[in-house]
mmCIF file of C-alpha atoms and ligand atoms in Angstrom:
data_model
loop_
_atom_site.group_PDB
_atom_site.id
_atom_site.type_symbol
_atom_site.label_atom_id
_atom_site.label_comp_id
_atom_site.label_asym_id
_atom_site.label_seq_id
_atom_site.Cartn_x
_atom_site.Cartn_y
_atom_site.Cartn_z
ATOM 1 C CA UNK Y 1 0.000 0.000 0.000
ATOM 2 C CA UNK Y 2 1.818 3.108 -1.207
ATOM 3 C CA UNK Y 3 -0.816 5.724 -0.384
ATOM 4 C CA UNK Y 4 -0.076 7.126 3.085
ATOM 5 C CA UNK Y 5 -3.744 7.841 3.834
ATOM 6 C CA UNK Y 6 -5.082 5.483 6.478
ATOM 7 C CA UNK Y 7 -8.147 5.133 8.646
ATOM 8 C CA UNK Y 8 -7.999 3.680 12.155
ATOM 9 C CA UNK Y 9 -11.291 1.951 12.949
ATOM 10 C CA UNK Y 10 -12.084 1.479 16.613
ATOM 11 C CA UNK Y 11 -14.936 0.963 19.039
ATOM 12 C CA UNK Y 12 -15.780 -0.915 22.199
ATOM 13 C CA UNK Y 13 -16.273 -4.655 22.337
ATOM 14 C CA UNK Y 14 -19.420 -5.630 20.440
ATOM 15 C CA UNK Y 15 -19.865 -2.174 18.907
ATOM 16 C CA UNK Y 16 -19.696 -3.670 15.409
ATOM 17 C CA UNK Y 17 -16.080 -3.092 14.293
ATOM 18 C CA UNK Y 18 -15.784 -6.341 12.326
ATOM 19 C CA UNK Y 19 -19.222 -5.923 10.781
ATOM 20 C CA UNK Y 20 -18.396 -2.394 9.605
ATOM 21 C CA UNK Y 21 -14.846 -3.281 8.478
ATOM 22 C CA UNK Y 22 -16.323 -5.996 6.226
ATOM 23 C CA UNK Y 23 -18.565 -3.385 4.581
ATOM 24 C CA UNK Y 24 -15.572 -1.127 3.844
ATOM 25 C CA UNK Y 25 -13.554 -4.090 2.564
ATOM 26 C CA UNK Y 26 -16.386 -4.994 0.179
ATOM 27 C CA UNK Y 27 -16.125 -1.468 -1.270
ATOM 28 C CA UNK Y 28 -12.373 -1.645 -1.835
ATOM 29 C CA UNK Y 29 -10.659 -0.622 1.402
ATOM 30 C CA UNK Y 30 -7.589 -2.676 2.328
ATOM 31 C CA UNK Y 31 -8.510 -3.840 5.828
ATOM 32 C CA UNK Y 32 -5.850 -4.999 8.282
ATOM 33 C CA UNK Y 33 -7.247 -6.271 11.591
ATOM 34 C CA UNK Y 34 -4.790 -5.956 14.483
ATOM 35 C CA UNK Y 35 -6.920 -8.296 16.607
ATOM 36 C CA UNK Y 36 -6.538 -11.062 14.026
ATOM 37 C CA UNK Y 37 -2.801 -10.387 13.963
ATOM 38 C CA UNK Y 38 -2.668 -10.627 17.772
ATOM 39 C CA UNK Y 39 -4.553 -13.938 17.629
ATOM 40 C CA UNK Y 40 -2.106 -15.329 15.059
ATOM 41 C CA UNK Y 41 0.874 -14.310 17.182
ATOM 42 C CA UNK Y 42 -0.597 -16.372 20.036
ATOM 43 C CA UNK Y 43 -1.667 -19.358 17.906
ATOM 44 C CA UNK Y 44 0.429 -22.570 17.755
ATOM 45 C CA UNK Y 45 3.905 -21.627 16.473
ATOM 46 C CA UNK Y 46 2.967 -17.940 16.666
ATOM 47 C CA UNK Y 47 5.850 -15.491 17.019
ATOM 48 C CA UNK Y 48 4.851 -14.555 20.601
ATOM 49 C CA UNK Y 49 4.675 -18.101 21.987
ATOM 50 C CA UNK Y 50 8.379 -18.472 22.835
ATOM 51 C CA UNK Y 51 8.504 -15.262 24.868
ATOM 52 C CA UNK Y 52 5.201 -16.056 26.608
ATOM 53 C CA UNK Y 53 6.496 -19.490 27.627
ATOM 54 C CA UNK Y 54 9.794 -17.993 28.861
ATOM 55 C CA UNK Y 55 8.182 -15.220 30.884
ATOM 56 C CA UNK Y 56 4.946 -16.804 32.118
ATOM 57 C CA UNK Y 57 5.755 -20.510 32.151
ATOM 58 C CA UNK Y 58 4.486 -23.596 30.349
ATOM 59 C CA UNK Y 59 1.172 -23.440 32.264
ATOM 60 C CA UNK Y 60 0.151 -20.629 29.921
ATOM 61 C CA UNK Y 61 0.734 -22.705 26.775
ATOM 62 C CA UNK Y 62 -1.811 -25.332 25.651
ATOM 63 C CA UNK Y 63 -0.849 -28.821 24.515
ATOM 64 C CA UNK Y 64 -1.241 -27.688 20.885
ATOM 65 C CA UNK Y 65 1.294 -24.886 21.414
ATOM 66 C CA UNK Y 66 -1.140 -21.959 21.502
ATOM 67 C CA UNK Y 67 -1.370 -19.470 24.357
ATOM 68 C CA UNK Y 68 -3.961 -20.593 26.916
ATOM 69 C CA UNK Y 69 -6.227 -17.601 26.530
ATOM 70 C CA UNK Y 70 -8.460 -18.353 29.517
ATOM 71 C CA UNK Y 71 -5.497 -18.769 31.877
ATOM 72 C CA UNK Y 72 -3.848 -15.609 30.549
ATOM 73 C CA UNK Y 73 -7.079 -13.617 30.783
ATOM 74 C CA UNK Y 74 -7.445 -14.579 34.468
ATOM 75 C CA UNK Y 75 -3.818 -13.753 35.140
ATOM 76 C CA UNK Y 76 -3.745 -10.300 33.600
ATOM 77 C CA UNK Y 77 -7.125 -9.316 35.018
ATOM 78 C CA UNK Y 78 -5.829 -9.754 38.553
ATOM 79 C CA UNK Y 79 -2.258 -8.538 37.998
ATOM 80 C CA UNK Y 80 -1.484 -5.233 36.232
ATOM 81 C CA UNK Y 81 2.270 -5.974 36.152
ATOM 82 C CA UNK Y 82 1.590 -9.240 34.320
ATOM 83 C CA UNK Y 83 -0.631 -7.334 31.897
ATOM 84 C CA UNK Y 84 2.235 -4.929 31.207
ATOM 85 C CA UNK Y 85 4.661 -7.802 30.649
ATOM 86 C CA UNK Y 86 2.294 -9.457 28.185
ATOM 87 C CA UNK Y 87 1.785 -6.155 26.381
ATOM 88 C CA UNK Y 88 5.550 -5.602 26.213
ATOM 89 C CA UNK Y 89 5.788 -8.914 24.350
ATOM 90 C CA UNK Y 90 2.784 -8.442 22.108
ATOM 91 C CA UNK Y 91 2.702 -4.751 21.181
ATOM 92 C CA UNK Y 92 5.973 -4.536 19.229
ATOM 93 C CA UNK Y 93 5.130 -7.777 17.408
ATOM 94 C CA UNK Y 94 1.613 -6.577 16.579
ATOM 95 C CA UNK Y 95 3.016 -3.281 15.383
ATOM 96 C CA UNK Y 96 5.637 -4.915 13.138
ATOM 97 C CA UNK Y 97 3.214 -7.481 11.701
ATOM 98 C CA UNK Y 98 0.624 -4.770 11.059
ATOM 99 C CA UNK Y 99 3.155 -2.671 9.130
ATOM 100 C CA UNK Y 100 4.141 -5.724 7.103
ATOM 101 C CA UNK Y 101 0.501 -6.517 6.295
ATOM 102 C CA UNK Y 102 -0.141 -2.840 5.484
ATOM 103 C CA UNK Y 103 2.737 -2.817 2.985
ATOM 104 C CA UNK Y 104 1.311 -5.855 1.206
ATOM 105 C CA UNK Y 105 -2.349 -4.819 1.386
ATOM 106 C CA UNK Y 106 -4.079 -3.996 -1.873
ATOM 107 C CA UNK Y 107 -6.955 -1.547 -2.003
ATOM 108 C CA UNK Y 108 -8.058 2.034 -2.434
ATOM 109 C CA UNK Y 109 -6.850 3.021 1.037
ATOM 110 C CA UNK Y 110 -5.683 1.361 4.222
ATOM 111 C CA UNK Y 111 -8.061 0.701 7.102
ATOM 112 C CA UNK Y 112 -6.522 -0.556 10.352
ATOM 113 C CA UNK Y 113 -8.947 -2.148 12.806
ATOM 114 C CA UNK Y 114 -7.569 -1.358 16.274
ATOM 115 C CA UNK Y 115 -9.866 -2.181 19.215
ATOM 116 C CA UNK Y 116 -7.779 -0.190 21.713
ATOM 117 C CA UNK Y 117 -6.828 2.706 19.438
ATOM 118 C CA UNK Y 118 -8.121 5.392 21.788
ATOM 119 C CA UNK Y 119 -6.383 3.769 24.767
ATOM 120 C CA UNK Y 120 -2.994 3.739 23.024
ATOM 121 C CA UNK Y 121 -1.746 7.022 21.602
ATOM 122 C CA UNK Y 122 0.682 5.260 19.263
ATOM 123 C CA UNK Y 123 -2.037 3.963 17.003
ATOM 124 C CA UNK Y 124 -3.919 7.243 16.962
ATOM 125 C CA UNK Y 125 -0.716 8.911 15.700
ATOM 126 C CA UNK Y 126 -0.126 6.185 13.093
ATOM 127 C CA UNK Y 127 -3.381 6.808 11.225
ATOM 128 C CA UNK Y 128 -4.592 9.821 9.275
ATOM 129 C CA UNK Y 129 -8.154 9.607 10.534
ATOM 130 C CA UNK Y 130 -9.968 7.927 13.397
ATOM 131 C CA UNK Y 131 -13.336 6.258 12.761
ATOM 132 C CA UNK Y 132 -15.269 5.176 15.846
ATOM 133 C CA UNK Y 133 -18.141 2.707 15.807
ATOM 134 C CA UNK Y 134 -20.531 3.916 18.457
ATOM 135 C CA UNK Y 135 -23.416 2.130 20.107
ATOM 136 C CA UNK Y 136 -25.264 2.251 23.434
ATOM 137 C CA UNK Y 137 -23.647 0.168 26.170
ATOM 138 C CA UNK Y 138 -26.810 -1.888 26.650
ATOM 139 C CA UNK Y 139 -26.552 -3.072 23.036
ATOM 140 C CA UNK Y 140 -22.838 -3.863 23.378
ATOM 141 C CA UNK Y 141 -23.665 -6.065 26.356
ATOM 142 C CA UNK Y 142 -26.536 -7.794 24.581
ATOM 143 C CA UNK Y 143 -24.431 -8.552 21.472
ATOM 144 C CA UNK Y 144 -21.396 -9.846 23.324
ATOM 145 C CA UNK Y 145 -23.472 -12.057 25.643
ATOM 146 C CA UNK Y 146 -24.965 -13.641 22.509
ATOM 147 C CA UNK Y 147 -21.746 -13.843 20.491
ATOM 148 C CA UNK Y 148 -19.312 -15.031 23.171
ATOM 149 C CA UNK Y 149 -21.630 -16.751 25.620
ATOM 150 C CA UNK Y 150 -20.374 -14.553 28.467
ATOM 151 C CA UNK Y 151 -22.295 -13.338 31.503
ATOM 152 C CA UNK Y 152 -23.338 -9.717 31.797
ATOM 153 C CA UNK Y 153 -20.806 -9.262 34.619
ATOM 154 C CA UNK Y 154 -17.986 -10.577 32.405
ATOM 155 C CA UNK Y 155 -18.916 -8.246 29.567
ATOM 156 C CA UNK Y 156 -19.157 -5.298 31.967
ATOM 157 C CA UNK Y 157 -15.699 -6.116 33.336
ATOM 158 C CA UNK Y 158 -14.217 -6.051 29.823
ATOM 159 C CA UNK Y 159 -15.993 -2.778 29.085
ATOM 160 C CA UNK Y 160 -14.677 -1.262 32.306
ATOM 161 C CA UNK Y 161 -11.121 -1.996 31.102
ATOM 162 C CA UNK Y 162 -11.762 -0.091 27.850
ATOM 163 C CA UNK Y 163 -12.126 3.621 27.178
ATOM 164 C CA UNK Y 164 -15.531 5.114 27.918
ATOM 165 C CA UNK Y 165 -17.980 5.828 25.149
ATOM 166 C CA UNK Y 166 -17.431 9.564 25.671
ATOM 167 C CA UNK Y 167 -13.619 9.271 25.490
ATOM 168 C CA UNK Y 168 -13.863 7.323 22.241
ATOM 169 C CA UNK Y 169 -16.224 9.863 20.705
ATOM 170 C CA UNK Y 170 -13.902 12.688 21.733
ATOM 171 C CA UNK Y 171 -11.031 11.014 19.826
ATOM 172 C CA UNK Y 172 -13.067 10.401 16.666
ATOM 173 C CA UNK Y 173 -12.827 12.259 13.374
ATOM 174 C CA UNK Y 174 -15.753 10.231 12.061
ATOM 175 C CA UNK Y 175 -18.476 8.237 13.816
ATOM 176 C CA UNK Y 176 -20.747 5.437 12.631
ATOM 177 C CA UNK Y 177 -23.714 4.834 14.894
ATOM 178 C CA UNK Y 178 -24.576 1.132 15.039
ATOM 179 C CA UNK Y 179 -27.725 1.094 17.129
ATOM 180 C CA UNK Y 180 -30.187 -0.334 14.611
ATOM 181 C CA UNK Y 181 -30.238 -3.152 12.064
ATOM 182 C CA UNK Y 182 -27.310 -3.798 9.748
ATOM 183 C CA UNK Y 183 -29.099 -1.987 6.910
ATOM 184 C CA UNK Y 184 -28.774 1.286 8.787
ATOM 185 C CA UNK Y 185 -24.993 0.987 8.468
ATOM 186 C CA UNK Y 186 -24.974 1.105 4.673
ATOM 187 C CA UNK Y 187 -25.626 4.820 4.021
ATOM 188 C CA UNK Y 188 -23.128 5.762 6.729
ATOM 189 C CA UNK Y 189 -20.486 3.482 5.209
ATOM 190 C CA UNK Y 190 -21.182 4.774 1.689
ATOM 191 C CA UNK Y 191 -20.797 8.392 2.779
ATOM 192 C CA UNK Y 192 -17.511 7.810 4.601
ATOM 193 C CA UNK Y 193 -16.099 5.543 1.885
ATOM 194 C CA UNK Y 194 -16.631 8.377 -0.622
ATOM 195 C CA UNK Y 195 -14.922 10.803 1.772
ATOM 196 C CA UNK Y 196 -11.963 8.453 2.305
ATOM 197 C CA UNK Y 197 -11.545 7.917 -1.447
ATOM 198 C CA UNK Y 198 -11.336 11.653 -1.993
ATOM 199 C CA UNK Y 199 -8.967 12.238 0.944
ATOM 200 C CA UNK Y 200 -6.736 9.371 -0.223
ATOM 201 C CA UNK Y 201 -6.655 10.827 -3.734
ATOM 202 C CA UNK Y 202 -5.731 14.279 -2.403
ATOM 203 C CA UNK Y 203 -2.974 12.857 -0.230
ATOM 204 C CA UNK Y 204 -1.418 10.841 -3.067
ATOM 205 C CA UNK Y 205 -1.468 13.945 -5.326
ATOM 206 C CA UNK Y 206 0.576 15.820 -2.763
ATOM 207 C CA UNK Y 207 3.335 13.188 -2.803
HETATM 208 P P1 ADP K 301 -16.795 -5.971 17.387
HETATM 209 O O1 ADP K 301 -15.904 -6.395 16.232
HETATM 210 O O2 ADP K 301 -16.791 -4.491 17.621
HETATM 211 O O3 ADP K 301 -16.575 -6.733 18.660
HETATM 212 P P2 ADP K 301 -18.874 -7.267 15.821
HETATM 213 O O4 ADP K 301 -18.870 -6.622 14.476
HETATM 214 O O5 ADP K 301 -18.267 -8.616 15.949
HETATM 215 O O6 ADP K 301 -18.294 -6.265 16.946
HETATM 216 O O7 ADP K 301 -20.391 -7.288 16.328
HETATM 217 C C1 ADP K 301 -20.715 -7.917 17.566
HETATM 218 C C2 ADP K 301 -21.872 -8.902 17.359
HETATM 219 O O8 ADP K 301 -23.047 -8.156 17.104
HETATM 220 C C3 ADP K 301 -21.664 -9.819 16.162
HETATM 221 O O9 ADP K 301 -22.215 -11.068 16.469
HETATM 222 C C4 ADP K 301 -22.429 -9.115 15.051
HETATM 223 O O10 ADP K 301 -22.893 -10.024 14.102
HETATM 224 C C5 ADP K 301 -23.567 -8.451 15.813
HETATM 225 N N1 ADP K 301 -23.971 -7.163 15.221
HETATM 226 C C6 ADP K 301 -23.187 -6.100 14.959
HETATM 227 N N2 ADP K 301 -23.910 -5.073 14.461
HETATM 228 C C7 ADP K 301 -25.192 -5.502 14.392
HETATM 229 C C8 ADP K 301 -26.424 -4.897 13.965
HETATM 230 N N3 ADP K 301 -26.485 -3.634 13.507
HETATM 231 N N4 ADP K 301 -27.543 -5.654 14.030
HETATM 232 C C9 ADP K 301 -27.484 -6.910 14.525
HETATM 233 N N5 ADP K 301 -26.376 -7.545 14.943
HETATM 234 C C10 ADP K 301 -25.227 -6.846 14.897
#
């Protein structure tokens, strides 16, 4: 991807990031999902597995060689220092893999899906424009309970570890409201896709 224009897509858990990213991809955006990259790094033979085993011990690696996500989730929820150590392993790898994928991506412009973009200033600086998927917290909870089979308390705990709805909106250049059926997303996606095409064209002319 030669064009330097890029959109960082973010939003709370269950807000609809993946759903919206798919709609942009279908229209020609080159979508790189940092969550997928993080998952791959922690899959069997993933680039993070060696360091996780060294620093956290074999109890955090499954028999198939993947990170034991449940064990790690419990660990980092109760121990901020452990969370920092895990992030110190993962963040540079995620960053490097994302840049590699961005170089290879083909499309009209780059769209990086970054769940914690607002929480980490680095990503906000990396992208030209921040797009936030917004939805009421009650809907987030309902969707994630259905999708991940979690309890309301578990979903609320995850949400409490993320930026607030207001903080995300304050960091946004653009907002898509996902509080109705999927059809209501289409005109919002069409409008922003047209804007991003024109901004990407302007930016490449200036090169
Ligand atoms: P995120 O990537 O932000 O966690 P997803 O795009 O995976 O969110 O959406 C969370 C869940 O809610 C998914 O199961 C998705 O299919 C569903 N969903 C998202 N938006 C809508 C919508 N407008 N109407 C109905 N279901 C939706």
